[in-house]
PDB file of C-alpha atoms and ligand atoms in Angstrom:
ATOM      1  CA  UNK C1373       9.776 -30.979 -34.077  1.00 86.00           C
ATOM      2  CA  UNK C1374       6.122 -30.562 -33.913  1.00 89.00           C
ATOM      3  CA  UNK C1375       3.622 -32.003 -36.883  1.00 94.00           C
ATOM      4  CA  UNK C1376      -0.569 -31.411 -36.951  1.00 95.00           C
ATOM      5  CA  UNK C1377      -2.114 -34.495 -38.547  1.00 97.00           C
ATOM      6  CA  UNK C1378      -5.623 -33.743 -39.149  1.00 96.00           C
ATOM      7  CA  UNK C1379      -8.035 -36.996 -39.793  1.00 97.00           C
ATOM      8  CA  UNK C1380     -11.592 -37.087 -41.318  1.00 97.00           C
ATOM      9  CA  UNK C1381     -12.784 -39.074 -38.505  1.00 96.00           C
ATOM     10  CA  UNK C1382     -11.963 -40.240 -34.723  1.00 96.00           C
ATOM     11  CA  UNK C1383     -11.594 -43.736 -36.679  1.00 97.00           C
ATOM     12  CA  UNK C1384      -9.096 -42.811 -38.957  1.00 97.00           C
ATOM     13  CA  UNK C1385      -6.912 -41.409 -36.141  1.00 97.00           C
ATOM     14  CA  UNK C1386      -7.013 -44.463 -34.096  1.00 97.00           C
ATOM     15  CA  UNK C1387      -5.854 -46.568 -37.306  1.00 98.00           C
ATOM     16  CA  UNK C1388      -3.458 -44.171 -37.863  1.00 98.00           C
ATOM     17  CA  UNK C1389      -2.196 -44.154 -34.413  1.00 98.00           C
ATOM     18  CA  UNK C1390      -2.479 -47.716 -33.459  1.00 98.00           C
ATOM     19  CA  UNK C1391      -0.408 -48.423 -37.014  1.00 98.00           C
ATOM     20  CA  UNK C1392       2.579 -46.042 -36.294  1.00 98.00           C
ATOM     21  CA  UNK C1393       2.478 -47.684 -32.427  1.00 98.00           C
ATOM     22  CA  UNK C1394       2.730 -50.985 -33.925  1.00 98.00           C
ATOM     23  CA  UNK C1395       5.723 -49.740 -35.784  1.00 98.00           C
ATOM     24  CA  UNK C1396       7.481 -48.359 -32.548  1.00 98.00           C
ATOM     25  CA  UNK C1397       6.747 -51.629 -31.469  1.00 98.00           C
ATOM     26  CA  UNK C1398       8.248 -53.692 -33.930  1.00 97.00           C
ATOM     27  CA  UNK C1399      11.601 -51.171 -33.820  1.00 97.00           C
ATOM     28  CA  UNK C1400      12.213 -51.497 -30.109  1.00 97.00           C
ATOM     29  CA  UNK C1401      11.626 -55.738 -30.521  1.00 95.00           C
ATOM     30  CA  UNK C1402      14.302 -55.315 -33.304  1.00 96.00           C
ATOM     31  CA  UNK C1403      16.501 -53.180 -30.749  1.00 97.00           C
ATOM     32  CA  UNK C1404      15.716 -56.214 -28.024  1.00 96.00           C
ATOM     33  CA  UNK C1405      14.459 -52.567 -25.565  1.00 97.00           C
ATOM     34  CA  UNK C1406      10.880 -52.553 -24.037  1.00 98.00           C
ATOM     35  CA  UNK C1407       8.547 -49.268 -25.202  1.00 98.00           C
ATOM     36  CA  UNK C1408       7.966 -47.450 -22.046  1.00 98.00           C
ATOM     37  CA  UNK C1409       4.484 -45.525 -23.157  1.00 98.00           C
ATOM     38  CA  UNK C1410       2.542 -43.265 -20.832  1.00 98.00           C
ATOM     39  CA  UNK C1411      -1.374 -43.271 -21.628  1.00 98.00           C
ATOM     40  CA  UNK C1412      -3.894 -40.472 -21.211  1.00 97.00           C
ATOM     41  CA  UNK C1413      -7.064 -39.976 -19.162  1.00 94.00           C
ATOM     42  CA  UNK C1414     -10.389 -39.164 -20.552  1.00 89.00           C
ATOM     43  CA  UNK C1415     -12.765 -40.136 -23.636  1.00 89.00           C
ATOM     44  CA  UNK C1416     -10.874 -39.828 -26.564  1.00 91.00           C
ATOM     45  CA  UNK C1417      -7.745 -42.452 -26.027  1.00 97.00           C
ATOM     46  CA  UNK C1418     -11.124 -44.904 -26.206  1.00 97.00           C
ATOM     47  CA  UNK C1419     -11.270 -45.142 -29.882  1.00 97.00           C
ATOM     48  CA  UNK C1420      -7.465 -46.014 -29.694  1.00 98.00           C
ATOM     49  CA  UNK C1421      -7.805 -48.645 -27.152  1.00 98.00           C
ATOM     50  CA  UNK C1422     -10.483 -50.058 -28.449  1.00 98.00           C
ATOM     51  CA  UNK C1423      -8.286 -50.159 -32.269  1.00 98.00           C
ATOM     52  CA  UNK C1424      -5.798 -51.869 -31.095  1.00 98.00           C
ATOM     53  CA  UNK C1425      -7.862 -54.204 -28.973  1.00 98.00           C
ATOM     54  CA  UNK C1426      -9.200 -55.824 -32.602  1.00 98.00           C
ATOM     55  CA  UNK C1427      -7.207 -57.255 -34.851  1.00 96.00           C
ATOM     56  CA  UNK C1428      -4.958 -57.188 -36.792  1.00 97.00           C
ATOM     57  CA  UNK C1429      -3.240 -54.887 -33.670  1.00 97.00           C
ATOM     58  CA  UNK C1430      -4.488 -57.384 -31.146  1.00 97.00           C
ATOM     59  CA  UNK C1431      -2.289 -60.272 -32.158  1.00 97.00           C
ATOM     60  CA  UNK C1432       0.369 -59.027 -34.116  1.00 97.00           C
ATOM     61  CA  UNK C1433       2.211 -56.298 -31.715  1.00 98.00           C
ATOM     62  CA  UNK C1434       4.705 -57.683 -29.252  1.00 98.00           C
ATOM     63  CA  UNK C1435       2.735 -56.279 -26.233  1.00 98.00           C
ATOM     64  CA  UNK C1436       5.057 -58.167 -23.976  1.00 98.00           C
ATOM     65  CA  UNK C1437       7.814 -55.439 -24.955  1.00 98.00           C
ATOM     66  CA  UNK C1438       5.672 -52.833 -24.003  1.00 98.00           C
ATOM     67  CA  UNK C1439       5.473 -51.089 -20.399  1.00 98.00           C
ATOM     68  CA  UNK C1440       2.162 -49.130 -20.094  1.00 98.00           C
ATOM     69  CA  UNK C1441       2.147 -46.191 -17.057  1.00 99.00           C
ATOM     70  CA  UNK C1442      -0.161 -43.402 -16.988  1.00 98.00           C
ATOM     71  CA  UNK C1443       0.041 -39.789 -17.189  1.00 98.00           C
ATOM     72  CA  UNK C1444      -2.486 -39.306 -14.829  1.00 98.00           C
ATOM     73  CA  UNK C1445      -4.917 -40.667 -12.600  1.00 98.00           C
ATOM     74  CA  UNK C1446      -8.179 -39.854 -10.870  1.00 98.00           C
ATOM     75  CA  UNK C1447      -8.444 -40.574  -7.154  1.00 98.00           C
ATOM     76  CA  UNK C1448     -11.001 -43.169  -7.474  1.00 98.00           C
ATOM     77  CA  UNK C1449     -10.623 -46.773  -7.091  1.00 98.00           C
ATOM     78  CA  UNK C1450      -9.615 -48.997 -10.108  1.00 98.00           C
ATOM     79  CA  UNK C1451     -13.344 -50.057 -10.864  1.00 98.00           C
ATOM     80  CA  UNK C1452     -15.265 -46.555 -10.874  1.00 98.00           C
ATOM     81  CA  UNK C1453     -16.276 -45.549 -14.301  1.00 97.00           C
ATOM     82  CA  UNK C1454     -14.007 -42.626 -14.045  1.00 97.00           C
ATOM     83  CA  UNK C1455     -10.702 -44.241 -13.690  1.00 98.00           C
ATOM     84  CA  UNK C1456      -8.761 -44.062 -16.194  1.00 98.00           C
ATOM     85  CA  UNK C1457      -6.982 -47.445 -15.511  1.00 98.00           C
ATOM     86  CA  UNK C1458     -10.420 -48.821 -15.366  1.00 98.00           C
ATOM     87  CA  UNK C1459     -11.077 -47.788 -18.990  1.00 98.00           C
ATOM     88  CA  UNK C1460      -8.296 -48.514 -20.281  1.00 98.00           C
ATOM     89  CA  UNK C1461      -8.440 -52.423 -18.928  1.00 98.00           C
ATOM     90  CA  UNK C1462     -11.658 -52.888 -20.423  1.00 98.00           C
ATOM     91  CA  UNK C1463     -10.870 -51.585 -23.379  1.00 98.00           C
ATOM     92  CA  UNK C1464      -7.832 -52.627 -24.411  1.00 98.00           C
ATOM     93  CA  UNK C1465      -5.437 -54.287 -21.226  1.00 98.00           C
ATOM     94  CA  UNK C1466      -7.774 -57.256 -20.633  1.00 98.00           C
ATOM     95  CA  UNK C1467      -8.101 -58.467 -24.555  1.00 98.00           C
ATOM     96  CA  UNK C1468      -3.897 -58.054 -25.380  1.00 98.00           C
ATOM     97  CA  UNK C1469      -1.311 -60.657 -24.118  1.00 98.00           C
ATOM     98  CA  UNK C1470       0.448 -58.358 -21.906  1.00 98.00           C
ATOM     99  CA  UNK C1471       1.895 -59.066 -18.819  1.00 98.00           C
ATOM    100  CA  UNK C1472       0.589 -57.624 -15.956  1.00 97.00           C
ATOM    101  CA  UNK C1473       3.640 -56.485 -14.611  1.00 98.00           C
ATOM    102  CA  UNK C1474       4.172 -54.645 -17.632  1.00 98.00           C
ATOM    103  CA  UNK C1475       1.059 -52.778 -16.192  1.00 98.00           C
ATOM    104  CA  UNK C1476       1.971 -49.926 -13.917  1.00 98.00           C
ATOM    105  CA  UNK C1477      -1.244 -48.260 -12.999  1.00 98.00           C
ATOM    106  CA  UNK C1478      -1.624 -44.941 -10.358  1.00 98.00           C
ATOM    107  CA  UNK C1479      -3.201 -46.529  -7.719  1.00 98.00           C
ATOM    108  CA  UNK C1480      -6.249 -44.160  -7.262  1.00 98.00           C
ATOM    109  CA  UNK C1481      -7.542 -45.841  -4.381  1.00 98.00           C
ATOM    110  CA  UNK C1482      -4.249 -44.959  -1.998  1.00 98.00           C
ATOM    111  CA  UNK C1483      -3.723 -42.182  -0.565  1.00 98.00           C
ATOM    112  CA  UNK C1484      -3.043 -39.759  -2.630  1.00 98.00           C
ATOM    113  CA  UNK C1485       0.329 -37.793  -1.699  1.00 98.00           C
ATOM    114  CA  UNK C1486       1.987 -41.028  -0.348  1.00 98.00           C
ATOM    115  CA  UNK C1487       0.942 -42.360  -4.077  1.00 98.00           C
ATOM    116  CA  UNK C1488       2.424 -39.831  -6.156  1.00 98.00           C
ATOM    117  CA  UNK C1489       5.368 -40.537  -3.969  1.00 98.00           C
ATOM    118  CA  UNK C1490       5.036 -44.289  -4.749  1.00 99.00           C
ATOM    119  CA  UNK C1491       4.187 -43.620  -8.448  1.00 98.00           C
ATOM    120  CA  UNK C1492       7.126 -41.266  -8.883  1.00 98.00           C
ATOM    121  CA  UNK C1493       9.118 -44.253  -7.633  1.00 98.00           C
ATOM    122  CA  UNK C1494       7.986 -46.725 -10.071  1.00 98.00           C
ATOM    123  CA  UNK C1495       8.671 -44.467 -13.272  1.00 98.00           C
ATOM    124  CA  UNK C1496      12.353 -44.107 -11.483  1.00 98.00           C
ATOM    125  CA  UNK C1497      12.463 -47.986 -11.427  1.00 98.00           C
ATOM    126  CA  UNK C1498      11.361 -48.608 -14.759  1.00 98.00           C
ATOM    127  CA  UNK C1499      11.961 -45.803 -17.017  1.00 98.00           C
ATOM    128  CA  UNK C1500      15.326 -45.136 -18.343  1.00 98.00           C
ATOM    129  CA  UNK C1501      16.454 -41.789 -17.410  1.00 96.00           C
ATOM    130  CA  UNK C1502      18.958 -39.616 -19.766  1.00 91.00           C
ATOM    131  CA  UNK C1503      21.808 -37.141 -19.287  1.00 93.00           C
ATOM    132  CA  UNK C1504      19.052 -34.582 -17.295  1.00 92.00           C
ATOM    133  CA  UNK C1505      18.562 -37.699 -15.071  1.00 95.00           C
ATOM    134  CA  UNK C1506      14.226 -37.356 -15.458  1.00 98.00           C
ATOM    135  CA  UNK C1507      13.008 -40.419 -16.708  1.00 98.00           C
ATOM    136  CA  UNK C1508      12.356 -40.472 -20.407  1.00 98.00           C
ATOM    137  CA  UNK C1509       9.556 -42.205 -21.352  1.00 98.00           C
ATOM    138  CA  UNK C1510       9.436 -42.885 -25.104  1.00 98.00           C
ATOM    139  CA  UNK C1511       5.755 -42.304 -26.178  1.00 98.00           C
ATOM    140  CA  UNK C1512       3.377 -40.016 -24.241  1.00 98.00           C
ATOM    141  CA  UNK C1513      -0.149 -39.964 -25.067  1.00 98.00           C
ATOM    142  CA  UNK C1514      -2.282 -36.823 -24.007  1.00 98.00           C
ATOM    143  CA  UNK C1515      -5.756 -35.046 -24.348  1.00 97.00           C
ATOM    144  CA  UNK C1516      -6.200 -31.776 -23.900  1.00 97.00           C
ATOM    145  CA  UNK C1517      -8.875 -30.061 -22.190  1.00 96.00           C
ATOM    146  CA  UNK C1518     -11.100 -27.400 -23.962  1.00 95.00           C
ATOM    147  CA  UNK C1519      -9.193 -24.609 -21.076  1.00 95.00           C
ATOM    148  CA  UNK C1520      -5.973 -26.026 -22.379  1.00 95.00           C
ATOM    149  CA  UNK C1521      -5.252 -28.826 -19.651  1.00 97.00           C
ATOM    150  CA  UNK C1522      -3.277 -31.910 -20.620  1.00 98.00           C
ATOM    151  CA  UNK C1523      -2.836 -34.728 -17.801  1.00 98.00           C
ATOM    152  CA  UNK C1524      -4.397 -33.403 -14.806  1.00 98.00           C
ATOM    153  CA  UNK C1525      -2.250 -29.733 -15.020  1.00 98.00           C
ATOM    154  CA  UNK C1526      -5.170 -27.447 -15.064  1.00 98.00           C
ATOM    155  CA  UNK C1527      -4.817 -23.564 -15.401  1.00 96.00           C
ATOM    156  CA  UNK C1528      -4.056 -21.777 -12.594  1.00 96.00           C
ATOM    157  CA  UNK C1529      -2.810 -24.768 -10.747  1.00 97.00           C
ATOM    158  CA  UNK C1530       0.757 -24.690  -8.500  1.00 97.00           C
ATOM    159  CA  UNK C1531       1.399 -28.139 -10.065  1.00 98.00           C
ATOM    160  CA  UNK C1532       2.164 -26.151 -13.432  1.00 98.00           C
ATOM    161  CA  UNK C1533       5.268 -24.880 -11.585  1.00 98.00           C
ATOM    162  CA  UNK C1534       6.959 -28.106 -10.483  1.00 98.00           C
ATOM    163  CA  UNK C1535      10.223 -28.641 -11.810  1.00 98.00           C
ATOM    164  CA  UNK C1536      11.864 -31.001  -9.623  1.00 97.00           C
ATOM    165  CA  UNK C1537       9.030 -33.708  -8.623  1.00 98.00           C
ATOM    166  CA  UNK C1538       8.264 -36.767 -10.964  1.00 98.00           C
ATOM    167  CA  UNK C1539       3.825 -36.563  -9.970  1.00 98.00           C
ATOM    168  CA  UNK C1540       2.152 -34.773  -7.917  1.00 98.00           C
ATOM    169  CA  UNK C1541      -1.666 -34.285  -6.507  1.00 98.00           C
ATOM    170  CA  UNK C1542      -3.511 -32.306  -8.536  1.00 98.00           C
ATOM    171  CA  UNK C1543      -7.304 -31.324  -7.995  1.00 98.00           C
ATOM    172  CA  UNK C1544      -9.919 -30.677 -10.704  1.00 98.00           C
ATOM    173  CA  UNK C1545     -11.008 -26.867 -10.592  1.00 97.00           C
ATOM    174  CA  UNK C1546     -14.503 -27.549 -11.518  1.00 96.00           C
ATOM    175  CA  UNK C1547     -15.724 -30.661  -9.829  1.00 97.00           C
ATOM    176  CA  UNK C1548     -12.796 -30.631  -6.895  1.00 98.00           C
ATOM    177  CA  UNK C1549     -11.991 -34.257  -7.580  1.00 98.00           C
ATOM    178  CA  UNK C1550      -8.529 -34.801  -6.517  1.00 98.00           C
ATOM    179  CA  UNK C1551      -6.252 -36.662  -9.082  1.00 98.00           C
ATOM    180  CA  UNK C1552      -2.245 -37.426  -9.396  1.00 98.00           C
ATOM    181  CA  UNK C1553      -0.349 -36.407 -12.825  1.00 98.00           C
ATOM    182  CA  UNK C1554       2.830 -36.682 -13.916  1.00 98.00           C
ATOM    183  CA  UNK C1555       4.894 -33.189 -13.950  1.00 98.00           C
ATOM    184  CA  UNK C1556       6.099 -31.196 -16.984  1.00 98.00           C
ATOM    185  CA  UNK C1557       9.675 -32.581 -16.069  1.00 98.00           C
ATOM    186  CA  UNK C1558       8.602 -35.992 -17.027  1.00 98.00           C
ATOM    187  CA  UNK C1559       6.294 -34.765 -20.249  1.00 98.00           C
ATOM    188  CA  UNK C1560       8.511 -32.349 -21.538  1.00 98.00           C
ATOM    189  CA  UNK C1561      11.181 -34.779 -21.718  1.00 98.00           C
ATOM    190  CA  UNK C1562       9.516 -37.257 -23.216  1.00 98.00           C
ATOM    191  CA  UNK C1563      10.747 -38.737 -26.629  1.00 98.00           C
ATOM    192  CA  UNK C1564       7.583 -38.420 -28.443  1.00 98.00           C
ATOM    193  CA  UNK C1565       4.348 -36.321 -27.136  1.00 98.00           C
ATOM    194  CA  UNK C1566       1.044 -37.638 -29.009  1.00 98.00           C
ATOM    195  CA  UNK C1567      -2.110 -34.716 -28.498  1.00 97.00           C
ATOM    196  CA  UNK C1568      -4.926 -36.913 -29.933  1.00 97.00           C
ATOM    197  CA  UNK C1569      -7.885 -34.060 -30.114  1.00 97.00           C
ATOM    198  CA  UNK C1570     -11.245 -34.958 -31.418  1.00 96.00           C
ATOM    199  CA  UNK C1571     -14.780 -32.988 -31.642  1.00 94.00           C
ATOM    200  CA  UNK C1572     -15.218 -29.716 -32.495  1.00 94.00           C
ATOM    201  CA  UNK C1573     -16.078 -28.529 -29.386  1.00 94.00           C
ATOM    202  CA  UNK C1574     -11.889 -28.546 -29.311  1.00 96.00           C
ATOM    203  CA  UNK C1575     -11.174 -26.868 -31.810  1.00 95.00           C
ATOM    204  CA  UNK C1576     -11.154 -23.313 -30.363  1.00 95.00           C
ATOM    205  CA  UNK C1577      -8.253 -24.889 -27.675  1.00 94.00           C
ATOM    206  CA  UNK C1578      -6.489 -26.274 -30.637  1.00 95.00           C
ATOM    207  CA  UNK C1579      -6.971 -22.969 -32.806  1.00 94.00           C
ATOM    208  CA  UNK C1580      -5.272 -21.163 -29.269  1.00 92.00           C
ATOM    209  CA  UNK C1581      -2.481 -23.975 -29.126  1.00 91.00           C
ATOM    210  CA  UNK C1582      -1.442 -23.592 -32.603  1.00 91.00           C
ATOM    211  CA  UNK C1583      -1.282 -19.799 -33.025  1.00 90.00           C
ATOM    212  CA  UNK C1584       0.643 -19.937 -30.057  1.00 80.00           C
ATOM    213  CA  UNK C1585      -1.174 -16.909 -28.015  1.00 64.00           C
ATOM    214  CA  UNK C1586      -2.104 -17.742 -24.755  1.00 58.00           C
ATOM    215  CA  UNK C1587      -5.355 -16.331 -23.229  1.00 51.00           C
ATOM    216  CA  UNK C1588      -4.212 -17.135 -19.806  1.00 49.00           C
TER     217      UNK C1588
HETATM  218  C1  6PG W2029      -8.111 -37.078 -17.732  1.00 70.47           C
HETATM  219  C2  6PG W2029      -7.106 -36.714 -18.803  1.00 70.47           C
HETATM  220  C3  6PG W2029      -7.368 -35.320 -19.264  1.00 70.47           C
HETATM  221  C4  6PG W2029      -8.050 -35.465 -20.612  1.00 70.47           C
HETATM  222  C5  6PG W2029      -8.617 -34.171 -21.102  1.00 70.47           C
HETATM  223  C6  6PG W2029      -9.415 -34.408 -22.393  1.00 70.47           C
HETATM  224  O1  6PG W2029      -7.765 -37.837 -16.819  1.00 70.47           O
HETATM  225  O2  6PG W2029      -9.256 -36.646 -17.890  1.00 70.47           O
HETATM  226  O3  6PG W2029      -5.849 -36.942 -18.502  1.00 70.47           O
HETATM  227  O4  6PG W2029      -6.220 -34.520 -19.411  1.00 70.47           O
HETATM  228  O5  6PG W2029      -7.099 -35.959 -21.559  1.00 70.47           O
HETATM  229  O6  6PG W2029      -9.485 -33.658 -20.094  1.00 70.47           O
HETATM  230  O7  6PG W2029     -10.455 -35.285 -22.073  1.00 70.47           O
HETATM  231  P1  6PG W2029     -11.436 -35.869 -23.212  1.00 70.47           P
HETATM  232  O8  6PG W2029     -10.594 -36.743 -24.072  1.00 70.47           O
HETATM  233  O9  6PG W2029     -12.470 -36.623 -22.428  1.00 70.47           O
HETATM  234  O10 6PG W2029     -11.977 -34.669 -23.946  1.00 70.47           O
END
């Protein structure tokens, strides 16, 4: 089942996000299971991060039940201002009590085949898999491009076609930077899928996603 929630403002999505996060939270700490979430790349998860870095989100989720991974990575070490990782520690990661080996970042410094070996790996280790035996993570967060992409699975690309590989190596059609993203396997079967989409300059992408007809 798919729902649109459309916000006034970036702001407003991030409370409403970080509120319903909280709540899947609270329901796996009840359940006594950790929250295996994958988080997205780019600009826009910032306004989330930095939501739930304040309070009341800051000190009243049980971030030690929580597992954060990432949906994908660039190829760039953790501390360039394009890693995603990188963002998303100084953010959010390095003002929340979590534990750092609830932290399972792409390592975009490695090599990057041999990593999206590794990285496939540690989702197998950590993420409980179901009857289709991919692991199911149970809250995937994702952008979307304005050509369509979400992770790092541009148009066009061979990676789109991967069916039996957890990540792979993917490399950015415009600027050539290489970059590892999970497959469709692993999104698709995902419990819960989160688009957050924000700036009009999206909403021709969105308009195209929602009517359903591709262009490409
Ligand atoms: C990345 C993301 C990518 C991003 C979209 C939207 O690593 O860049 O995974 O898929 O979500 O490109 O990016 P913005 O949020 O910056 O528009």
């Amino acid at each position: 089942m798919s729902r649109v929630r459309i916000y006034p403002t970036a702001g407003d999505l991030a409370d409403a996000v970080a509120q319903e996060f909280a709540r899947a939270v609270e329901q796996h700490v009840h359940r006594g299971i950790p929250l295996f979430v994958a988080l997205s790349g780019g600009t826009t998860p910032a306004i989330l991060f930095r939501r739930l870095a304040q309070s009341p989100w800051q000190e009243s989720i049980s971030w030690r039940r929580v597992h954060f991974f990432w949906g994908d990575e660039r190829c760039v070490p953790p501390e360039h201002p394009e890693s995603n990782f990188g963002q998303a520690d100084t953010l959010l990661l390095s003002h929340i009590p979590i534990p750092r080996e609830n932290i399972h970042r792409i390592r975009g410094e490695a090599p990057a085949e041999p990593e999206a070996e590794r990285y496939a790996e540690e989702i197998r280790r950590w993420v409980p898999v179901d009857e289709t035996e991919v692991p199911r993570f149970d809250w995937i967060f994702l952008g979307v491009g304005e050509d369509g992409h979400i992770a790092s699975l541009f148009p066009g690309s061979p990676v789109l076609e991967e069916r039996k590989r957890l990540c792979a190596v993917a490399t950015h059609p415009h600027t050539g930077q290489q970059r590892i993203t999970v497959t469709f396997p692993v999104i698709n079967n995902a419990r819960r899928i989160l688009f957050l989409v924000t700036g009009a300059k999206k909403s021709g992408v969105v308009r195209e996603i929602l009517k359903g007809e591709p262009t490409a």
